[in-house]
Backbone as CSV, one residue per row, in Angstrom:
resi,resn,N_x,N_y,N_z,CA_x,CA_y,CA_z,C_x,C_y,C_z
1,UNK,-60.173,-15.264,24.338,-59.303,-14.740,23.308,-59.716,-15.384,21.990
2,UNK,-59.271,-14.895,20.822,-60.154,-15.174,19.207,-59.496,-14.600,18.580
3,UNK,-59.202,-15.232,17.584,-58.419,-15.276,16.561,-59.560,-15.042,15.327
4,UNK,-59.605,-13.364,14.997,-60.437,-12.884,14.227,-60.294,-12.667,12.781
5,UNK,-58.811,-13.140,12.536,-58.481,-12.960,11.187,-57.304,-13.806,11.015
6,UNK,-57.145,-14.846,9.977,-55.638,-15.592,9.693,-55.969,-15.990,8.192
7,UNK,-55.358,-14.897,7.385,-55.417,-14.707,5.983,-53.787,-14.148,5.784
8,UNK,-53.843,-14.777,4.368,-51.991,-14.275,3.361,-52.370,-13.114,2.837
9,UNK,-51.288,-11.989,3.458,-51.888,-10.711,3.279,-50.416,-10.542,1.937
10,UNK,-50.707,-9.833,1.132,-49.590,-8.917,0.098,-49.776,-7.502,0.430
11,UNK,-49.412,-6.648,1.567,-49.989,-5.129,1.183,-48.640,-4.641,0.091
12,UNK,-49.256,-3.427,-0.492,-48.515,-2.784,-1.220,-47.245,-1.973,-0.075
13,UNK,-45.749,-2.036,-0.816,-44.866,-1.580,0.201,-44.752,-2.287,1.200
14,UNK,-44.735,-3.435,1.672,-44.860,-4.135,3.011,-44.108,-5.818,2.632
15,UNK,-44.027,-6.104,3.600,-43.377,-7.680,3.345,-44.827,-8.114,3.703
16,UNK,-45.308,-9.168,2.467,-46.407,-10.028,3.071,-46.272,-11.418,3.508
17,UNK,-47.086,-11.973,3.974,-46.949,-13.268,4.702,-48.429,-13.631,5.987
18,UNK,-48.230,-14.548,6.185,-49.753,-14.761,7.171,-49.804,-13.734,8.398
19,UNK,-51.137,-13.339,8.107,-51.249,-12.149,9.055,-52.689,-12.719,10.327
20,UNK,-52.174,-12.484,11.524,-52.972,-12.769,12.084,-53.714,-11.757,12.972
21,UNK,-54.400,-11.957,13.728,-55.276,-10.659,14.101,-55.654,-11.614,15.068
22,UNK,-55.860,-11.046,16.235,-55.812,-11.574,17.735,-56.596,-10.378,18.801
23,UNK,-57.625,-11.100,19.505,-58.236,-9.706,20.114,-58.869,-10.438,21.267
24,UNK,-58.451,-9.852,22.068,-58.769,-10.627,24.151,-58.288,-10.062,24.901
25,UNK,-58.441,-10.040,26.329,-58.297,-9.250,27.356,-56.576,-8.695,27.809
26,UNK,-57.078,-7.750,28.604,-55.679,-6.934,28.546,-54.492,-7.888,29.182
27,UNK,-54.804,-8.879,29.985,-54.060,-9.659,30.161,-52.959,-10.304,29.536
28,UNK,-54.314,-11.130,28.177,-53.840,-11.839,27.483,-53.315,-11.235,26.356
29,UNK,-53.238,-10.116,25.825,-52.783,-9.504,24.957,-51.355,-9.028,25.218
30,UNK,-50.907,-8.165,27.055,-49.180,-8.108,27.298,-49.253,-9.199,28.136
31,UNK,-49.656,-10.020,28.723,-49.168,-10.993,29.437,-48.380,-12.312,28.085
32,UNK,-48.532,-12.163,27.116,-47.907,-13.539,26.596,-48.885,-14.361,25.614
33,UNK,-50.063,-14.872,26.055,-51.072,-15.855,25.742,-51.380,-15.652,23.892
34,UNK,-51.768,-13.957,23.818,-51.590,-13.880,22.383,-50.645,-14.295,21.603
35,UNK,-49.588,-14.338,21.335,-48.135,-14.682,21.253,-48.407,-15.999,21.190
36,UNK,-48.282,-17.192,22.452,-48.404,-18.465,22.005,-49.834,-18.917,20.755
37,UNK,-51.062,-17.913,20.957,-52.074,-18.310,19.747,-51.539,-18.013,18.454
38,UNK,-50.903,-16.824,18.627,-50.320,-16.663,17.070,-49.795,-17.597,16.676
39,UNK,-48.448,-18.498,17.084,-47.885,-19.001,16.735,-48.426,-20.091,16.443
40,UNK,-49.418,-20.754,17.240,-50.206,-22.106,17.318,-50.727,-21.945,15.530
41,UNK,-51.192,-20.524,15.820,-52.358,-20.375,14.502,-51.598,-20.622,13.333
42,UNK,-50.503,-19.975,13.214,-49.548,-20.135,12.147,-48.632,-21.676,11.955
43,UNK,-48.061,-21.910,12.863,-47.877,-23.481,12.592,-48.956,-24.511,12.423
44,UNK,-50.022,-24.203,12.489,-51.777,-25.193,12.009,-51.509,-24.594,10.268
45,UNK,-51.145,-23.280,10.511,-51.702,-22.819,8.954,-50.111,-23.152,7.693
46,UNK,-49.334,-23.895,7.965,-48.109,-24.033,7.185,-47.125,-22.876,7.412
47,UNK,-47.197,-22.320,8.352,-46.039,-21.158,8.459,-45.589,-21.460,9.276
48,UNK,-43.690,-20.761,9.759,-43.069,-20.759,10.736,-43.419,-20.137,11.704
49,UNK,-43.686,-20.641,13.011,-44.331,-20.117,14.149,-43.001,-19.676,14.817
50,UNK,-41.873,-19.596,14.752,-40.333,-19.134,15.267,-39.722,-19.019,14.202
51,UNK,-40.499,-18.625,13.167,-39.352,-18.001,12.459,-39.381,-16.513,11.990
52,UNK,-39.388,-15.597,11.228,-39.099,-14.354,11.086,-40.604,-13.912,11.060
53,UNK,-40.606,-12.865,11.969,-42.177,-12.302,12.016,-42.140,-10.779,12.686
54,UNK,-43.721,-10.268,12.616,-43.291,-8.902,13.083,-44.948,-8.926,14.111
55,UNK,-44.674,-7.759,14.900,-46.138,-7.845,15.716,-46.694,-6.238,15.737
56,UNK,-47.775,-5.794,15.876,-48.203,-4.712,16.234,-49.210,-4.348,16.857
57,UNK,-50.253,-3.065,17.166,-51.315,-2.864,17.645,-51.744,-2.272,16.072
58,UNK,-52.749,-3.134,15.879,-53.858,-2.164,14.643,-53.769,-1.209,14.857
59,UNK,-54.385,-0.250,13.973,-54.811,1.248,13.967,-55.949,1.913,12.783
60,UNK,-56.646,0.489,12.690,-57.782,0.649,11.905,-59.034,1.307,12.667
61,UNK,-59.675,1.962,11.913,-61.017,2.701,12.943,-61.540,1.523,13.412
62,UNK,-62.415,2.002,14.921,-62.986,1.327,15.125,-62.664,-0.514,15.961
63,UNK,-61.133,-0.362,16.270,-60.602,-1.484,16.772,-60.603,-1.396,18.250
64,UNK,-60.745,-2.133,18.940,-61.111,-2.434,20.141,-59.607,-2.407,20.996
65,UNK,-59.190,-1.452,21.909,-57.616,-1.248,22.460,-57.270,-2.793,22.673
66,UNK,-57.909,-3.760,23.404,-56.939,-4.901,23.320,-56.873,-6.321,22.088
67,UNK,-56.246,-5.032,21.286,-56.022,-6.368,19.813,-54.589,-6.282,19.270
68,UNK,-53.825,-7.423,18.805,-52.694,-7.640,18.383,-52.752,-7.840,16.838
69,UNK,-51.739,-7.519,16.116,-51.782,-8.148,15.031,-50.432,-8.632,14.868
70,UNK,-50.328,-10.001,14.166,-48.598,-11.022,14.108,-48.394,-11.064,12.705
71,UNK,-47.497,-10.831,11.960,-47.266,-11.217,10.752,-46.190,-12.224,10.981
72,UNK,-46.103,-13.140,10.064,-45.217,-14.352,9.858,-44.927,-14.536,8.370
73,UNK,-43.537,-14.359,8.080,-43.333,-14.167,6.740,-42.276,-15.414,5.603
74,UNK,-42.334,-16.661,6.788,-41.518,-17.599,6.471,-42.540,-18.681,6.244
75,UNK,-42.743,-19.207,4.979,-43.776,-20.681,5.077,-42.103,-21.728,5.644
76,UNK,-43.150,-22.903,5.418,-42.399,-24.229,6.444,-41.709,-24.940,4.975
């Protein structure tokens, strides 16, 4: 599992905050494991790892079916 992106996103229309991007096996993507990296990634990076956040599946061309993306919108 790899943590392919952990950048402070602003999109236009959107709540911004650290966005992470997470991409590994189908397991680890609904089994849980993504989820604890996000959070790891975000409490290393000054954000709340339990605090207000949102999750999704990309839908950028070209993305590989088992990838997550976490937004976290509370710094520490």
């Amino acid at each position: 599992m790899n943590v392919l992106e952990a950048r402070i996103v602003h999109p236009i229309n959107a709540i911004g905050g650290l966005y992470v991007f997470i991409d590994g096996t189908q397991t680890e993507i609904y089994k849980g494991a993504s989820d604890r990296l996000a959070v790891e990634t975000a409490n290393s990076q000054g954000w709340k790892g339990n605090g207000r956040g949102t999750v999704g599946i990309p839908t950028r061309k070209g993305i590989d079916l088992y990838t997550c993306s976490y937004w976290f919108h509370e710094r520490r």
